[in-house]
Coordinates of C-alpha atoms in Angstrom, one line a residue:
M13 CA 0.0 0.0 0.0
P14 CA 1.4 3.5 -0.8
K15 CA 2.8 5.4 2.2
K16 CA 0.7 8.5 1.3
R17 CA -2.5 6.6 1.7
I18 CA -1.5 5.2 5.1
S19 CA -0.6 8.7 6.4
K20 CA -4.0 10.0 5.3
E21 CA -5.9 7.3 7.1
K22 CA -3.9 7.9 10.3
S23 CA -4.7 11.6 10.0
I24 CA -8.4 11.0 9.6
K25 CA -8.5 8.6 12.6
H26 CA -6.5 10.9 14.8
A27 CA -8.8 13.8 14.0
K28 CA -11.9 11.7 14.8
T29 CA -10.5 10.6 18.2
T30 CA -9.6 14.2 19.1
T31 CA -13.2 15.3 18.2
E32 CA -14.7 12.6 20.5
I33 CA -12.5 13.7 23.4
I34 CA -13.5 17.3 23.0
I35 CA -17.2 16.5 22.9
S36 CA -16.9 14.3 26.1
L37 CA -15.2 17.1 27.9
V38 CA -17.9 19.5 27.0
L39 CA -20.6 17.2 28.2
L40 CA -18.8 16.6 31.5
G41 CA -18.4 20.3 32.1
T42 CA -22.1 20.9 31.4
C43 CA -23.2 18.2 33.9
G44 CA -20.9 19.6 36.5
F45 CA -22.3 23.1 36.0
F46 CA -26.0 22.0 36.5
A47 CA -25.1 19.8 39.5
K48 CA -23.3 22.6 41.2
S49 CA -26.3 24.9 40.6
A50 CA -28.7 22.3 42.0
F51 CA -26.6 21.8 45.2
T52 CA -26.3 25.6 45.6
D53 CA -30.1 25.9 45.5
V54 CA -30.8 23.3 48.2
T55 CA -32.1 24.7 51.5
K56 CA -31.6 22.7 54.7
V57 CA -34.8 21.8 56.6
E58 CA -34.4 22.1 60.3
Q59 CA -35.9 19.4 62.6
S60 CA -39.3 20.2 64.0
A61 CA -39.4 21.3 67.6
F62 CA -42.3 18.8 68.2
Y63 CA -40.3 15.8 67.0
D64 CA -39.4 13.4 69.9
N65 CA -37.4 10.3 69.2
K66 CA -36.5 9.3 72.7
D67 CA -39.0 6.4 72.6
I68 CA -38.1 5.3 69.0
A69 CA -35.6 2.5 68.8
S70 CA -33.0 2.8 66.1
T71 CA -33.6 0.5 63.2
D72 CA -31.2 -1.3 60.9
S73 CA -32.5 -1.5 57.4
T74 CA -30.4 -4.6 56.8
A75 CA -31.8 -6.4 59.8
T76 CA -34.7 -8.8 59.3
T77 CA -37.0 -9.8 62.3
A78 CA -39.2 -12.8 61.9
P79 CA -42.5 -12.7 63.8
D80 CA -42.6 -14.6 67.1
P81 CA -44.5 -17.8 66.5
N82 CA -45.3 -18.1 70.2
Q83 CA -46.9 -14.7 70.4
I84 CA -50.6 -14.9 71.3
I85 CA -53.0 -12.7 69.4
F86 CA -56.1 -11.5 71.3
E87 CA -59.5 -10.6 70.1
S88 CA -62.6 -9.3 71.9
R89 CA -65.6 -11.5 72.4
S90 CA -68.9 -10.5 73.9
F91 CA -70.2 -12.3 77.0
D92 CA -73.3 -11.9 79.0
T93 CA -72.3 -9.9 82.0
K94 CA -74.3 -12.2 84.2
A95 CA -72.0 -15.0 83.2
K96 CA -69.6 -13.8 85.8
F97 CA -71.7 -15.8 88.3
Y98 CA -70.9 -19.2 86.6
G99 CA -67.9 -21.4 85.8
D100 CA -65.5 -23.7 87.5
L101 CA -63.7 -20.9 89.4
I102 CA -66.7 -19.1 91.0
L103 CA -66.1 -18.2 94.6
I104 CA -68.9 -19.4 96.9
N105 CA -68.5 -18.6 100.6
K106 CA -70.3 -16.7 103.4
D107 CA -69.8 -13.5 101.5
H108 CA -70.5 -14.7 98.0
E109 CA -73.9 -16.2 97.2
Y110 CA -74.4 -18.8 94.5
F111 CA -77.2 -17.8 92.1
S112 CA -78.7 -21.1 90.9
T113 CA -80.1 -21.2 87.4
G114 CA -82.2 -24.3 88.1
K115 CA -80.6 -25.7 84.9
E116 CA -77.4 -27.2 86.2
D117 CA -76.3 -30.2 84.0
L118 CA -76.4 -32.8 86.7
V119 CA -75.8 -36.5 86.4
S120 CA -76.5 -39.4 88.9
I121 CA -73.3 -40.7 90.3
I122 CA -74.6 -44.3 90.6
E123 CA -76.1 -44.3 87.1
M124 CA -72.8 -43.0 85.6
N125 CA -70.9 -45.7 87.5
Q126 CA -73.2 -48.3 86.1
E127 CA -72.9 -46.9 82.6
N128 CA -69.1 -46.9 82.8
E129 CA -68.9 -50.1 84.8
R130 CA -67.1 -48.6 87.7
T131 CA -67.4 -50.5 91.0
C132 CA -64.6 -49.1 93.2
F133 CA -66.9 -46.5 94.8
T134 CA -70.5 -45.6 95.1
A135 CA -72.9 -42.9 96.4
V136 CA -75.7 -43.1 99.1
D137 CA -78.3 -43.6 96.4
S138 CA -79.1 -42.8 92.8
T139 CA -80.5 -39.4 93.6
Y140 CA -77.0 -38.1 94.5
T141 CA -75.9 -36.0 91.5
I142 CA -73.0 -33.8 90.5
L143 CA -72.2 -31.6 87.5
R144 CA -71.4 -33.6 84.4
Q145 CA -67.9 -32.1 83.9
V146 CA -67.0 -33.0 87.5
Y147 CA -67.9 -36.7 87.4
E148 CA -65.2 -38.0 85.1
P149 CA -62.2 -36.4 86.8
M150 CA -63.7 -37.4 90.2
A151 CA -64.1 -41.0 89.0
R152 CA -60.6 -41.2 87.5
M153 CA -59.2 -40.0 90.8
I154 CA -61.0 -42.6 92.8
Q155 CA -60.1 -45.3 90.3
D156 CA -56.4 -44.4 90.6
F157 CA -56.8 -44.4 94.4
Y158 CA -58.3 -47.9 94.3
D159 CA -55.5 -49.1 92.0
Q160 CA -52.9 -47.7 94.5
T161 CA -54.5 -49.0 97.7
G162 CA -57.1 -51.7 96.8
N163 CA -59.5 -49.8 99.1
D164 CA -63.1 -49.8 97.7
T165 CA -64.9 -48.4 100.8
L166 CA -65.3 -44.9 99.5
I167 CA -68.8 -43.5 99.3
I168 CA -70.0 -40.0 98.1
Y169 CA -71.9 -38.8 101.1
G170 CA -72.6 -35.3 100.0
S171 CA -73.1 -33.9 96.5
Y172 CA -75.4 -31.5 94.8
R173 CA -78.0 -29.9 97.1
S174 CA -81.0 -27.8 96.4
S175 CA -81.3 -24.5 98.2
E176 CA -84.4 -25.8 100.0
F177 CA -82.5 -28.8 101.3
Q178 CA -79.6 -26.6 102.4
Q179 CA -82.1 -24.6 104.4
Q180 CA -83.2 -27.8 106.2
L181 CA -79.6 -28.7 107.1
Y182 CA -78.9 -25.2 108.3
E183 CA -81.9 -25.1 110.6
Q184 CA -81.2 -28.6 111.9
D185 CA -77.7 -27.6 112.9
L186 CA -78.9 -24.5 114.7
E187 CA -81.4 -26.7 116.7
T188 CA -78.6 -29.1 117.6
T189 CA -76.0 -26.5 118.6
G190 CA -78.3 -23.8 120.0
E191 CA -76.2 -21.1 118.3
D192 CA -77.5 -18.2 116.3
E193 CA -75.2 -18.9 113.4
S194 CA -73.9 -22.3 112.2
Q195 CA -70.1 -22.8 112.2
S196 CA -70.3 -26.0 110.1
V197 CA -73.2 -25.6 107.7
A198 CA -73.5 -22.8 105.2
P199 CA -76.7 -20.8 104.9
P200 CA -78.9 -21.6 101.9
G201 CA -77.5 -19.9 98.8
F202 CA -73.9 -19.9 100.2
S203 CA -72.9 -23.6 100.0
E204 CA -70.7 -25.0 97.3
H205 CA -72.9 -28.0 97.2
E206 CA -75.6 -26.0 95.5
S207 CA -73.4 -25.4 92.5
G208 CA -72.7 -29.1 91.8
L209 CA -69.0 -28.4 91.9
A210 CA -68.3 -30.0 95.3
F211 CA -68.8 -33.4 97.0
D212 CA -68.0 -35.0 100.4
F213 CA -66.3 -38.3 100.9
S214 CA -67.1 -40.8 103.5
E215 CA -66.3 -44.5 103.9
T216 CA -68.5 -47.5 104.5
V217 CA -66.7 -49.0 107.5
N218 CA -66.9 -46.2 110.2
Y219 CA -68.5 -43.4 108.1
D220 CA -65.7 -41.2 109.3
Y221 CA -63.5 -39.9 106.5
D222 CA -60.5 -37.9 107.9
G223 CA -58.0 -38.0 105.1
T224 CA -55.6 -40.2 106.9
G225 CA -54.4 -43.8 106.3
D226 CA -55.2 -44.9 102.8
F227 CA -57.3 -41.8 102.2
K228 CA -54.2 -39.6 102.6
W229 CA -53.4 -40.4 99.0
L230 CA -56.6 -38.6 97.9
N231 CA -56.0 -35.5 99.8
E232 CA -52.4 -35.2 98.7
N233 CA -53.0 -36.1 95.0
C234 CA -56.4 -34.6 94.2
Y235 CA -54.9 -31.5 92.6
K236 CA -53.6 -33.7 89.8
Y237 CA -57.3 -34.2 88.8
G238 CA -58.5 -30.6 89.2
F239 CA -59.7 -30.8 92.8
I240 CA -58.7 -29.0 96.0
V241 CA -59.5 -29.8 99.6
R242 CA -61.6 -26.7 100.1
Y243 CA -61.4 -26.2 103.9
T244 CA -58.2 -26.8 105.8
K245 CA -57.2 -25.9 109.4
E246 CA -54.4 -23.6 108.1
K247 CA -56.9 -21.5 106.1
E248 CA -59.8 -21.3 108.6
K249 CA -59.4 -17.5 109.2
I250 CA -59.7 -16.9 105.5
T251 CA -62.4 -19.5 104.5
K252 CA -64.3 -19.0 107.8
F253 CA -65.0 -22.7 107.9
K254 CA -63.5 -25.4 110.1
D255 CA -61.2 -28.1 108.8
E256 CA -63.1 -30.5 106.5
P257 CA -60.8 -33.0 105.0
W258 CA -63.7 -34.8 103.3
H259 CA -64.9 -31.7 101.3
F260 CA -63.5 -31.6 97.7
R261 CA -64.1 -28.8 95.2
Y262 CA -63.5 -28.9 91.5
V263 CA -61.6 -25.9 90.0
G264 CA -59.9 -27.4 87.0
L265 CA -56.4 -28.9 86.6
P266 CA -54.1 -25.9 86.1
H267 CA -55.7 -23.9 88.9
A268 CA -55.7 -26.8 91.4
Y269 CA -52.0 -27.4 90.5
Y270 CA -51.1 -23.7 91.2
M271 CA -53.1 -23.6 94.4
H272 CA -51.5 -26.8 95.7
T273 CA -47.9 -25.8 94.8
H274 CA -48.3 -22.3 96.3
D275 CA -50.4 -23.3 99.3
L276 CA -53.4 -21.1 98.4
C277 CA -57.1 -21.5 99.2
L278 CA -59.6 -20.5 96.7
E279 CA -60.1 -17.0 98.2
E280 CA -56.4 -16.3 98.0
Y281 CA -56.2 -17.6 94.4
I282 CA -59.1 -15.4 93.3
D283 CA -57.4 -12.4 94.8
L284 CA -54.1 -13.3 93.2
V285 CA -55.6 -13.6 89.7
R286 CA -57.3 -10.3 90.2
Q287 CA -53.8 -8.8 90.5
H288 CA -53.0 -10.0 87.0
P289 CA -55.4 -8.1 84.7
Y290 CA -55.5 -8.4 81.0
D291 CA -53.7 -5.1 80.5
G292 CA -51.0 -5.9 83.0
E293 CA -48.7 -8.8 83.6
H294 CA -50.5 -12.1 83.2
L295 CA -50.0 -15.0 85.6
E296 CA -47.9 -17.5 83.7
F297 CA -46.8 -20.9 85.0
S298 CA -45.9 -24.4 83.9
G299 CA -47.8 -27.4 85.3
E300 CA -47.4 -31.1 85.1
T301 CA -49.4 -31.2 81.8
G302 CA -48.4 -27.9 80.1
D303 CA -47.9 -24.2 80.1
Y304 CA -50.6 -21.8 81.2
E305 CA -51.4 -18.1 81.1
V306 CA -54.2 -16.7 83.4
Y307 CA -55.6 -13.2 83.6
F308 CA -58.5 -11.3 85.0
Y309 CA -60.9 -9.0 83.1
P310 CA -63.6 -6.9 85.0
S311 CA -67.2 -7.3 84.1
N312 CA -69.1 -4.3 82.7
D313 CA -71.7 -4.2 85.3
G314 CA -73.5 -1.3 83.8
A315 CA -74.3 -3.2 80.6
E316 CA -75.9 -6.5 79.6
S317 CA -72.7 -7.7 77.9
T318 CA -69.0 -7.5 78.5
S319 CA -66.3 -7.6 75.8
V320 CA -63.6 -9.9 77.0
P321 CA -60.2 -10.2 75.3
V322 CA -59.5 -13.9 74.5
P323 CA -56.7 -15.6 72.5
N324 CA -57.2 -16.4 68.8
G325 CA -56.4 -19.9 67.6
V326 CA -55.4 -21.2 71.0
R327 CA -57.4 -23.2 73.5
Y328 CA -58.8 -21.2 76.3
E329 CA -61.5 -21.3 79.0
V330 CA -63.5 -18.5 80.6
S331 CA -65.0 -18.6 84.0
G332 CA -66.7 -16.0 86.1
N333 CA -65.4 -15.4 89.6
N334 CA -68.9 -14.8 91.1
A335 CA -67.8 -11.3 92.2
D336 CA -66.5 -8.7 89.8
G337 CA -65.4 -10.3 86.5
F338 CA -64.0 -13.1 84.4
I339 CA -60.9 -15.3 84.6
V340 CA -59.4 -16.4 81.3
T341 CA -57.2 -19.5 81.2
V342 CA -55.0 -19.9 78.2
Y343 CA -53.6 -23.3 77.3
K344 CA -50.4 -22.1 75.6
G345 CA -49.4 -23.8 72.5
K346 CA -52.6 -25.9 72.3
K347 CA -55.1 -25.5 69.5
P348 CA -58.8 -25.3 70.4
I349 CA -60.4 -28.7 71.2
V350 CA -64.0 -28.7 70.0
E351 CA -65.3 -32.2 70.5
E352 CA -63.4 -33.6 73.5
V353 CA -63.0 -30.5 75.7
P354 CA -65.0 -27.6 74.3
T355 CA -63.9 -24.1 75.1
K356 CA -66.1 -22.6 77.7
T357 CA -67.5 -19.3 76.7
F358 CA -70.8 -18.9 78.5
E359 CA -72.2 -16.9 75.6
E360 CA -75.7 -17.8 76.6
A361 CA -75.7 -17.2 80.3
P362 CA -79.0 -18.4 82.0
E363 CA -81.2 -16.1 83.8
L364 CA -80.5 -15.7 87.5
T365 CA -82.8 -16.7 90.3
S366 CA -82.6 -15.9 93.9
S367 CA -82.6 -19.5 94.9
S368 CA -82.7 -22.9 93.3
E369 CA -86.0 -24.1 91.9
E370 CA -85.0 -27.7 91.9
E371 CA -86.9 -30.3 93.9
E372 CA -85.2 -32.0 96.8
N373 CA -83.4 -35.1 95.7
S374 CA -85.2 -37.4 98.1
D375 CA -86.2 -37.7 101.8
S376 CA -83.4 -40.1 102.4
E377 CA -80.9 -37.2 101.7
E378 CA -81.7 -35.6 105.0
A379 CA -80.2 -38.4 107.1
S380 CA -77.0 -38.8 105.0
E381 CA -75.7 -35.3 104.4
E382 CA -73.2 -33.8 106.9
N383 CA -71.5 -30.5 107.6
E384 CA -71.0 -27.8 104.9

């Protein structure tokens, strides 16, 4: 190729490169000019005098926080305010009357024994009844007692009582003692027996159950089945009843466990739960069968219904305390059980009556009931 032609091509290429460089420098200069103008025109905005960040935690945009799978979500549910008078945890004593509905779901102890082929204990006769939900844990407790000791002399000597029959027992005790007020029999309307949640043990040898010997096992292990020995010598000043080792009261497994391990009577436990309201620190504890969370919510006594916060998607139970509100028990980590153990909601609370409208169980009941 001729040298002149090569020189000409180099000259053209060099001129083209120089032109591109010049154009690039011009563009860069122009961009720098506009950027400088924009920066010069920016006005700094001062922080508002009303801005307060002392309660705002610093955040890291790179951090990722997964939701706590154990966090319980609560929702409001409406309950009849009168429902505070019903449930496994109602307090019945000389200061808190039981308002019978006349619609208690009672079952005959003997008939249930026959239906379930249980022969290790009995009741005075077939008219002796108890709340349906109390029978099964009571029967399991007695069956386990029998398996441990071989003792089949237990007899239910006191169970559900009508208000009228409680009145008879009260008057008989006054006639016997000559006192103006009974120290061993509750006035009508103020006995746990009228609720169907309580029963008295006796035995068929001496008819003198004192919670000793073989029977010590029952008094020491009843909490494992949801029962408490309601009246003890140590708590007489609080319960205002003398020691009754034969009188058992159903309150439910987690509550019986807590009362037993912390040496509390029912009055003390109700007061303790009241100190753990929904909007405060809940009472949380682990029992032999799981983890529990318990809290109190006051009843809206000025209205027909009360909106109570309850957990969503977790098994729970609601009980009135027969005084000023509701006690919610959360079975942490357990899904609702519908068929076997239905969640108690009391959404259709029965109407209240001043006394039970039930008929007396039978005339033979008079001779067989004792004390509270």
